[in-house]
Amino acid sequence: MPYYPLPIPAHVMEEVENEERHEWKDEERRAKIRAEIRALWAPINAIYDSGTPFFTKAAIGSLVQQIDEAGIHRAQTEPRSLKLSIVGIDGKTVDTSLQIGVEHPLPPHWPRREDGSVLMDAMLDIDFRPIDRLTSIASAYLSEFDLGKAFLTMTVSVLPVPVRPATGEVVPDPADDPVRPASETRAVLQQEKEKWDASAACRELMATLQAVADAGRLPRVDNVVAFACHRPSVVARAERVATEHALVLSIRDFFARRHSDPTTTTMVWCYAQDPLYEDVDREVLGELGMTVLDHPRGFLQVDESTAVFALAPGVAVRQVVADIARPALMIWDKVCEIPRIGTTWVGRAEQADNISPRVEVMIKDYAELPFSSELAGFGSLLAVCFWTSCLIILLLSCLFSLVFETFPIGALAGVV
């Protein structure tokens, strides 16, 4: 069944037009772009239904490698020309040429900065485009549509940010909430971590994980990857953000204790990815043992021994993960069946981390643990799930090991 049943009923198209007419002034151009997108529904859905991954570690890794080989820094303030090659889901390679590290003309409304900073195209903006984005006719996505990139699930552009020319330092936008210094950020994180560790929600979560572990059903976790936990250094919402990081750290510590065999040096690595992190966040989180990774490097760390945390991220984490791995543990928004009535039939992204048929299929291999997430202020939609199918893989792995203990590889090679 296609992601969005075709053809779209006429009354549904009329609803969309009426709802968004005020958001797009040039109705003729809007109609033209929508017609181009609608013409792509069938081929894109056909590719999706064929099982072709929209996201792969190889493609993400290739993009990261190209950026690294070009010597592009997180905040690139020296002028560089960059050419990136990305393979679309149709198998065709699309080249993108960018100029980065150049001063960006100030918008008419932009006030002259007293600190001497200028607006500069200094950062790369890597955009992930899942099935609902590629097929969306929502006005919010019409302006980004490019027929030449219609089959790309990853696109790259440059992002203008305020920069101090003398130091190359990215400075906070004065319109943003104020940023705490490292000492205050450290104190907030420590305070909220202590509160979380002592909370009923934390005790319940740890007890539930322990009960599943005692029953021999909890898969092994060797690393934790947290997406979009936001900036603990920003004054607004700092306590809530700090609690999210505290939860992630408690998951890491739980599995680290399970690996505390004195005969091994096994560690549980902890990674955090959020493009909003300030330098102070990187510093303080690093002190807590969380390695901050730039987008999209966090996805390269996700595998079958990973615990993934993602609460309302700005990237389609669930759809990417469904294509690249089956993590051991997932703590993210509950996955419900996709409603297929009314305007939800049309490609319209209500949120960045929408679900898809592949996410629906993936979640069937997971069991949800009881966890009163609203006790911690996360709301009732947060789910903690563990991969039940990995138990079968574990049994097969043990059987495989026994076979090769009895018949060494060299002996088997001799037989064949």
Short mmCIF file of C-alpha atoms in Angstrom, two decimals:
data_model
loop_
_atom_site.label_atom_id
_atom_site.label_comp_id
_atom_site.label_asym_id
_atom_site.label_seq_id
_atom_site.Cartn_x
_atom_site.Cartn_y
_atom_site.Cartn_z
CA MET A 1 0.00 0.00 0.00
CA PRO A 2 1.48 3.39 -0.94
CA TYR A 3 2.37 5.74 1.89
CA TYR A 4 -0.37 8.07 0.72
CA PRO A 5 -3.19 6.26 -1.15
CA LEU A 6 -3.52 7.38 -4.74
CA PRO A 7 -5.32 9.08 -6.28
CA ILE A 8 -5.93 11.77 -3.69
CA PRO A 9 -9.68 12.41 -3.39
CA ALA A 10 -10.79 15.75 -4.85
CA HIS A 11 -12.36 16.93 -1.58
CA VAL A 12 -9.07 16.34 0.25
CA MET A 13 -7.17 18.48 -2.26
CA GLU A 14 -9.79 21.18 -1.85
CA GLU A 15 -9.34 21.11 1.95
CA VAL A 16 -5.60 21.56 1.56
CA GLU A 17 -6.01 24.43 -0.88
CA ASN A 18 -8.47 26.26 1.36
CA GLU A 19 -6.37 25.80 4.51
CA GLU A 20 -3.14 27.10 2.98
CA ARG A 21 -4.29 29.61 0.40
CA HIS A 22 -3.25 32.54 2.61
CA GLU A 23 0.29 31.15 3.07
CA TRP A 24 1.28 31.37 -0.59
CA LYS A 25 0.74 34.57 -2.53
CA ASP A 26 1.65 33.35 -6.03
CA GLU A 27 -1.13 30.83 -6.56
CA GLU A 28 -0.11 30.07 -10.14
CA ARG A 29 3.44 29.14 -9.11
CA ARG A 30 2.12 27.17 -6.14
CA ALA A 31 -0.15 25.18 -8.44
CA LYS A 32 2.75 24.47 -10.82
CA ILE A 33 5.03 23.19 -8.04
CA ARG A 34 2.27 21.08 -6.55
CA ALA A 35 1.60 19.52 -9.94
CA GLU A 36 5.30 18.60 -10.22
CA ILE A 37 5.26 17.05 -6.74
CA ARG A 38 2.06 15.12 -7.44
CA ALA A 39 3.63 13.72 -10.60
CA LEU A 40 6.40 12.28 -8.40
CA TRP A 41 4.09 10.52 -5.94
CA ALA A 42 3.82 7.33 -7.95
CA PRO A 43 7.56 6.83 -8.66
CA ILE A 44 8.61 7.80 -5.13
CA ASN A 45 6.01 5.53 -3.54
CA ALA A 46 7.07 2.72 -5.89
CA ILE A 47 10.68 3.07 -4.75
CA TYR A 48 9.53 3.13 -1.12
CA ASP A 49 7.33 0.05 -1.57
CA SER A 50 10.22 -1.82 -3.22
CA GLY A 51 12.06 -1.69 0.10
CA THR A 52 14.83 0.64 -1.09
CA PRO A 53 16.34 2.28 2.01
CA PHE A 54 15.85 6.03 2.01
CA PHE A 55 18.74 6.36 4.49
CA THR A 56 21.85 4.21 4.81
CA LYS A 57 24.96 4.45 6.94
CA ALA A 58 27.02 4.25 3.76
CA ALA A 59 25.34 7.34 2.31
CA ILE A 60 25.51 9.28 5.58
CA GLY A 61 29.13 8.24 6.04
CA SER A 62 29.99 9.27 2.48
CA LEU A 63 28.56 12.75 3.07
CA VAL A 64 30.46 13.12 6.34
CA GLN A 65 33.67 11.93 4.66
CA GLN A 66 33.32 14.46 1.84
CA ILE A 67 32.88 17.28 4.37
CA ASP A 68 35.87 16.11 6.40
CA GLU A 69 38.12 15.69 3.36
CA ALA A 70 37.23 19.23 2.28
CA GLY A 71 38.48 20.43 5.67
CA ILE A 72 35.20 22.12 6.56
CA HIS A 73 34.96 23.12 10.22
CA ARG A 74 31.76 23.25 12.23
CA ALA A 75 31.93 27.03 11.92
CA GLN A 76 33.80 27.68 8.69
CA THR A 77 34.94 31.31 8.57
CA GLU A 78 37.61 30.98 5.88
CA PRO A 79 36.20 31.07 2.33
CA ARG A 80 35.95 27.63 0.74
CA SER A 81 34.33 26.14 -2.34
CA LEU A 82 32.65 22.84 -1.64
CA LYS A 83 31.28 20.24 -4.04
CA LEU A 84 29.23 17.40 -2.59
CA SER A 85 27.92 14.34 -4.41
CA ILE A 86 24.81 12.63 -3.06
CA VAL A 87 23.09 9.59 -4.54
CA GLY A 88 19.30 9.78 -4.71
CA ILE A 89 16.84 6.97 -4.09
CA ASP A 90 16.54 6.68 -7.88
CA GLY A 91 20.22 5.71 -8.04
CA LYS A 92 21.32 8.94 -9.72
CA THR A 93 24.10 11.13 -8.31
CA VAL A 94 23.40 14.81 -7.80
CA ASP A 95 26.25 17.28 -7.32
CA THR A 96 25.81 20.33 -5.12
CA SER A 97 28.27 23.24 -5.24
CA LEU A 98 28.44 25.57 -2.24
CA GLN A 99 30.39 28.64 -1.15
CA ILE A 100 31.02 28.67 2.59
CA GLY A 101 32.89 31.07 4.85
CA VAL A 102 31.77 34.20 3.02
CA GLU A 103 30.01 37.21 4.45
CA HIS A 104 26.27 37.16 3.98
CA PRO A 105 24.50 40.39 2.99
CA LEU A 106 22.53 41.76 5.91
CA PRO A 107 18.76 41.54 5.54
CA PRO A 108 17.03 44.95 5.47
CA HIS A 109 15.64 44.46 8.97
CA TRP A 110 18.94 43.23 10.46
CA PRO A 111 20.38 45.74 12.96
CA ARG A 112 24.08 46.55 12.93
CA ARG A 113 25.71 44.53 15.72
CA GLU A 114 27.46 46.50 18.48
CA ASP A 115 29.95 43.68 19.06
CA GLY A 116 31.26 44.00 15.50
CA SER A 117 29.96 40.61 14.40
CA VAL A 118 28.81 40.04 10.83
CA LEU A 119 26.41 37.63 9.23
CA MET A 120 28.39 34.89 7.52
CA ASP A 121 27.53 31.73 5.58
CA ALA A 122 29.64 29.75 8.01
CA MET A 123 27.76 26.55 8.82
CA LEU A 124 26.44 23.65 6.78
CA ASP A 125 22.77 22.82 7.09
CA ILE A 126 22.27 19.10 6.39
CA ASP A 127 18.60 18.34 5.86
CA PHE A 128 17.07 14.86 6.02
CA ARG A 129 14.01 14.39 3.83
CA PRO A 130 11.98 11.24 4.60
CA ILE A 131 9.04 9.93 2.56
CA ASP A 132 6.56 12.44 3.96
CA ARG A 133 8.83 15.35 3.03
CA LEU A 134 9.53 14.10 -0.49
CA THR A 135 5.82 13.79 -1.21
CA SER A 136 4.59 16.79 0.76
CA ILE A 137 2.44 19.44 -0.91
CA ALA A 138 2.27 21.56 2.23
CA SER A 139 3.02 25.22 1.65
CA ALA A 140 5.83 25.05 4.20
CA TYR A 141 7.81 22.81 1.82
CA LEU A 142 6.87 24.23 -1.58
CA SER A 143 9.57 26.92 -1.46
CA GLU A 144 12.30 24.29 -0.98
CA PHE A 145 11.18 22.09 -3.87
CA ASP A 146 13.80 21.53 -6.56
CA LEU A 147 12.95 19.10 -9.35
CA GLY A 148 16.64 18.28 -9.78
CA LYS A 149 16.81 17.14 -6.13
CA ALA A 150 13.38 15.53 -5.92
CA PHE A 151 14.83 12.07 -5.20
CA LEU A 152 17.42 13.19 -2.63
CA THR A 153 16.74 12.22 0.99
CA MET A 154 19.70 14.34 2.12
CA THR A 155 20.41 17.89 0.97
CA VAL A 156 23.05 20.38 2.07
CA SER A 157 22.95 24.17 2.09
CA VAL A 158 24.83 26.92 3.91
CA LEU A 159 23.44 28.58 7.00
CA PRO A 160 24.11 32.26 7.80
CA VAL A 161 25.12 32.84 11.42
CA PRO A 162 26.54 35.82 13.37
CA VAL A 163 30.36 35.59 13.51
CA ARG A 164 33.12 37.71 15.05
CA PRO A 165 35.55 38.14 12.12
CA ALA A 166 38.61 38.57 14.34
CA THR A 167 38.21 35.24 16.14
CA GLY A 168 35.91 33.25 13.84
CA GLU A 169 33.66 32.69 16.84
CA VAL A 170 29.95 32.15 16.32
CA VAL A 171 28.07 34.45 18.66
CA PRO A 172 24.54 33.97 19.96
CA ASP A 173 21.78 35.84 18.21
CA PRO A 174 20.52 38.63 20.50
CA ALA A 175 16.97 37.50 19.68
CA ASP A 176 17.69 34.11 21.26
CA ASP A 177 17.41 33.31 24.94
CA PRO A 178 20.55 34.16 26.99
CA VAL A 179 23.25 31.52 27.40
CA ARG A 180 24.64 30.58 30.82
CA PRO A 181 28.39 30.33 31.38
CA ALA A 182 29.95 26.91 31.94
CA SER A 183 29.88 27.17 35.74
CA GLU A 184 26.13 27.85 35.85
CA THR A 185 25.36 25.23 33.17
CA ARG A 186 27.38 22.69 35.14
CA ALA A 187 25.45 23.51 38.30
CA VAL A 188 22.06 23.21 36.58
CA LEU A 189 22.94 19.85 35.09
CA GLN A 190 24.22 18.53 38.42
CA GLN A 191 21.16 19.79 40.28
CA GLU A 192 18.68 18.30 37.83
CA LYS A 193 20.62 15.04 37.64
CA GLU A 194 20.39 14.66 41.42
CA LYS A 195 16.66 15.42 41.30
CA TRP A 196 16.13 12.93 38.48
CA ASP A 197 18.15 10.18 40.19
CA ALA A 198 16.01 10.61 43.32
CA SER A 199 12.69 10.83 41.47
CA ALA A 200 9.93 8.24 41.42
CA ALA A 201 10.09 8.20 37.61
CA CYS A 202 13.78 7.29 37.63
CA ARG A 203 13.30 4.60 40.26
CA GLU A 204 10.43 3.12 38.26
CA LEU A 205 12.43 3.11 35.02
CA MET A 206 15.50 1.54 36.61
CA ALA A 207 13.39 -1.08 38.42
CA THR A 208 11.60 -1.98 35.18
CA LEU A 209 14.87 -2.34 33.29
CA GLN A 210 16.30 -4.45 36.10
CA ALA A 211 13.24 -6.72 36.14
CA VAL A 212 13.54 -7.34 32.40
CA ALA A 213 17.27 -7.91 32.79
CA ASP A 214 16.71 -10.41 35.63
CA ALA A 215 14.32 -12.29 33.36
CA GLY A 216 17.07 -12.56 30.77
CA ARG A 217 15.13 -10.57 28.20
CA LEU A 218 17.03 -7.28 28.13
CA PRO A 219 19.37 -6.96 25.13
CA ARG A 220 22.96 -5.84 25.51
CA VAL A 221 23.64 -2.10 25.21
CA ASP A 222 27.16 -0.87 24.49
CA ASN A 223 26.43 2.71 23.56
CA VAL A 224 23.74 5.36 24.05
CA VAL A 225 22.92 7.95 21.39
CA ALA A 226 20.74 10.93 22.32
CA PHE A 227 19.20 13.12 19.64
CA ALA A 228 17.83 16.65 20.04
CA CYS A 229 18.14 17.05 23.80
CA HIS A 230 18.61 20.80 23.24
CA ARG A 231 20.96 23.18 25.06
CA PRO A 232 21.25 22.99 28.86
CA SER A 233 23.16 26.30 28.72
CA VAL A 234 20.12 28.28 27.54
CA VAL A 235 18.21 29.84 30.40
CA ALA A 236 14.73 29.08 29.02
CA ARG A 237 13.73 25.44 29.60
CA ALA A 238 17.15 24.67 31.10
CA GLU A 239 15.73 22.48 33.88
CA ARG A 240 13.64 20.38 31.47
CA VAL A 241 16.56 20.03 29.08
CA ALA A 242 18.88 19.05 31.93
CA THR A 243 16.40 16.35 32.99
CA GLU A 244 16.51 14.84 29.49
CA HIS A 245 20.30 14.65 29.67
CA ALA A 246 20.04 13.18 33.19
CA LEU A 247 17.74 10.42 31.91
CA VAL A 248 20.20 9.61 29.15
CA LEU A 249 23.06 9.43 31.66
CA SER A 250 21.04 7.15 33.95
CA ILE A 251 20.47 4.75 31.02
CA ARG A 252 24.20 4.77 30.30
CA ASP A 253 25.07 4.16 33.94
CA PHE A 254 22.54 1.32 34.25
CA PHE A 255 24.09 -0.61 31.39
CA ALA A 256 27.61 0.29 32.49
CA ARG A 257 26.88 -1.41 35.83
CA ARG A 258 25.72 -4.48 33.95
CA HIS A 259 29.10 -4.56 32.21
CA SER A 260 31.07 -4.15 35.44
CA ASP A 261 32.77 -7.53 35.15
CA PRO A 262 36.28 -6.94 36.60
CA THR A 263 37.75 -9.21 33.92
CA THR A 264 36.69 -6.90 31.11
CA THR A 265 37.23 -3.25 30.23
CA THR A 266 33.92 -2.89 28.41
CA MET A 267 32.55 0.64 28.45
CA VAL A 268 29.19 2.09 27.53
CA TRP A 269 29.80 5.05 25.26
CA CYS A 270 27.43 7.99 25.32
CA TYR A 271 26.87 10.36 22.40
CA ALA A 272 24.68 13.44 22.00
CA GLN A 273 23.71 15.09 18.71
CA ASP A 274 22.00 18.44 18.48
CA PRO A 275 23.07 21.19 16.06
CA LEU A 276 21.95 23.77 18.64
CA TYR A 277 24.66 22.89 21.18
CA GLU A 278 26.84 25.85 22.11
CA ASP A 279 30.54 25.45 22.91
CA VAL A 280 29.70 25.65 26.61
CA ASP A 281 27.30 22.69 26.21
CA ARG A 282 30.00 20.65 24.53
CA GLU A 283 32.41 21.44 27.34
CA VAL A 284 30.09 20.60 30.22
CA LEU A 285 28.54 17.52 28.61
CA GLY A 286 32.01 16.27 27.80
CA GLU A 287 32.87 16.44 31.51
CA LEU A 288 29.90 14.12 32.15
CA GLY A 289 31.15 11.60 29.60
CA MET A 290 28.82 12.61 26.76
CA THR A 291 30.58 13.02 23.43
CA VAL A 292 28.84 15.70 21.36
CA LEU A 293 28.63 14.85 17.65
CA ASP A 294 27.67 17.13 14.81
CA HIS A 295 24.64 16.17 12.73
CA PRO A 296 24.44 13.59 11.14
CA ARG A 297 27.33 11.75 12.80
CA GLY A 298 25.17 10.45 15.64
CA PHE A 299 23.36 8.12 13.24
CA LEU A 300 26.65 6.43 12.36
CA GLN A 301 26.89 5.26 15.99
CA VAL A 302 23.47 3.56 15.99
CA ASP A 303 23.52 -0.22 15.75
CA GLU A 304 21.95 -3.30 17.34
CA SER A 305 23.66 -2.64 20.68
CA THR A 306 22.51 0.99 20.94
CA ALA A 307 20.00 2.69 23.22
CA VAL A 308 18.45 5.58 21.27
CA PHE A 309 16.87 8.59 22.98
CA ALA A 310 14.87 11.08 20.92
CA LEU A 311 12.04 13.17 22.32
CA ALA A 312 10.27 15.31 19.67
CA PRO A 313 13.43 15.87 17.58
CA GLY A 314 13.65 18.26 14.64
CA VAL A 315 14.87 15.43 12.39
CA ALA A 316 13.01 12.27 11.32
CA VAL A 317 15.01 10.13 13.76
CA ARG A 318 12.53 7.24 13.78
CA GLN A 319 12.43 6.92 9.99
CA VAL A 320 16.21 7.10 9.69
CA VAL A 321 16.70 4.51 12.42
CA ALA A 322 14.10 2.21 10.82
CA ASP A 323 16.28 2.13 7.70
CA ILE A 324 19.73 1.76 9.26
CA ALA A 325 19.43 -0.45 12.37
CA ARG A 326 17.34 -2.24 14.96
CA PRO A 327 18.55 -0.65 18.21
CA ALA A 328 18.50 -2.67 21.41
CA LEU A 329 16.54 0.01 23.26
CA MET A 330 14.53 3.01 22.10
CA ILE A 331 13.21 5.85 24.25
CA TRP A 332 11.13 8.10 22.04
CA ASP A 333 7.60 9.21 21.19
CA LYS A 334 5.04 6.42 21.07
CA VAL A 335 4.48 4.94 17.63
CA CYS A 336 0.81 4.80 16.70
CA GLU A 337 -0.78 3.56 13.51
CA ILE A 338 -0.75 6.17 10.75
CA PRO A 339 -4.22 7.69 10.33
CA ARG A 340 -5.22 7.43 6.70
CA ILE A 341 -8.31 9.57 6.53
CA GLY A 342 -8.95 13.16 5.55
CA THR A 343 -6.02 15.41 4.75
CA THR A 344 -3.56 13.05 6.44
CA TRP A 345 -3.63 11.17 3.14
CA VAL A 346 -1.64 13.95 1.57
CA GLY A 347 2.07 14.52 2.14
CA ARG A 348 1.87 16.99 4.98
CA ALA A 349 4.46 16.99 7.74
CA GLU A 350 2.69 17.78 11.02
CA GLN A 351 5.98 17.28 12.86
CA ALA A 352 9.57 16.61 11.90
CA ASP A 353 9.71 13.11 13.37
CA ASN A 354 6.65 11.64 11.68
CA ILE A 355 6.15 7.89 11.54
CA SER A 356 5.98 5.87 8.34
CA PRO A 357 4.91 2.35 7.35
CA ARG A 358 8.50 1.17 7.94
CA VAL A 359 8.44 2.56 11.46
CA GLU A 360 5.13 0.79 12.04
CA VAL A 361 6.66 -2.49 10.86
CA MET A 362 9.82 -1.99 12.93
CA ILE A 363 7.98 -1.33 16.18
CA LYS A 364 6.25 -4.74 15.94
CA ASP A 365 9.58 -6.33 16.90
CA TYR A 366 9.72 -4.28 20.10
CA ALA A 367 8.08 -4.64 23.49
CA GLU A 368 7.10 -1.49 25.35
CA LEU A 369 8.07 -1.25 29.00
CA PRO A 370 5.73 0.27 31.58
CA PHE A 371 7.04 3.73 32.42
CA SER A 372 5.10 6.66 33.86
CA SER A 373 6.99 9.27 31.86
CA GLU A 374 4.54 12.00 32.88
CA LEU A 375 6.01 11.75 36.39
CA ALA A 376 9.18 13.32 35.01
CA GLY A 377 7.35 15.94 33.00
CA PHE A 378 7.84 14.18 29.67
CA GLY A 379 4.15 13.67 29.07
CA SER A 380 2.37 10.40 28.48
CA LEU A 381 3.59 9.89 24.91
CA LEU A 382 7.16 8.88 25.73
CA ALA A 383 7.75 5.15 25.23
CA VAL A 384 10.58 2.86 26.33
CA CYS A 385 10.87 -0.13 23.98
CA PHE A 386 13.36 -2.98 23.74
CA TRP A 387 14.04 -5.20 20.75
CA THR A 388 12.58 -8.66 21.35
CA SER A 389 13.91 -10.13 18.11
CA CYS A 390 17.46 -9.63 19.30
CA LEU A 391 16.96 -12.57 21.66
CA ILE A 392 16.73 -14.83 18.62
CA ILE A 393 19.89 -13.26 17.21
CA LEU A 394 21.61 -13.86 20.56
CA LEU A 395 20.67 -17.54 20.55
CA LEU A 396 21.89 -17.93 16.98
CA SER A 397 25.12 -16.16 17.91
CA CYS A 398 25.69 -18.53 20.83
CA LEU A 399 24.99 -21.53 18.59
CA PHE A 400 27.42 -20.16 16.01
CA SER A 401 30.11 -19.77 18.67
CA LEU A 402 29.62 -23.33 19.90
CA VAL A 403 29.94 -24.70 16.37
CA PHE A 404 33.21 -22.92 15.76
CA GLU A 405 34.58 -23.89 19.17
CA THR A 406 34.01 -27.52 18.22
CA PHE A 407 35.13 -27.14 14.62
CA PRO A 408 37.84 -24.47 14.32
CA ILE A 409 37.66 -22.21 11.29
CA GLY A 410 40.89 -23.64 9.95
CA ALA A 411 39.55 -27.19 10.15
CA LEU A 412 36.37 -26.18 8.31
CA ALA A 413 38.46 -24.47 5.67
CA GLY A 414 40.38 -27.69 5.22
CA VAL A 415 37.17 -29.65 4.72
CA VAL A 416 35.95 -27.36 1.93
#
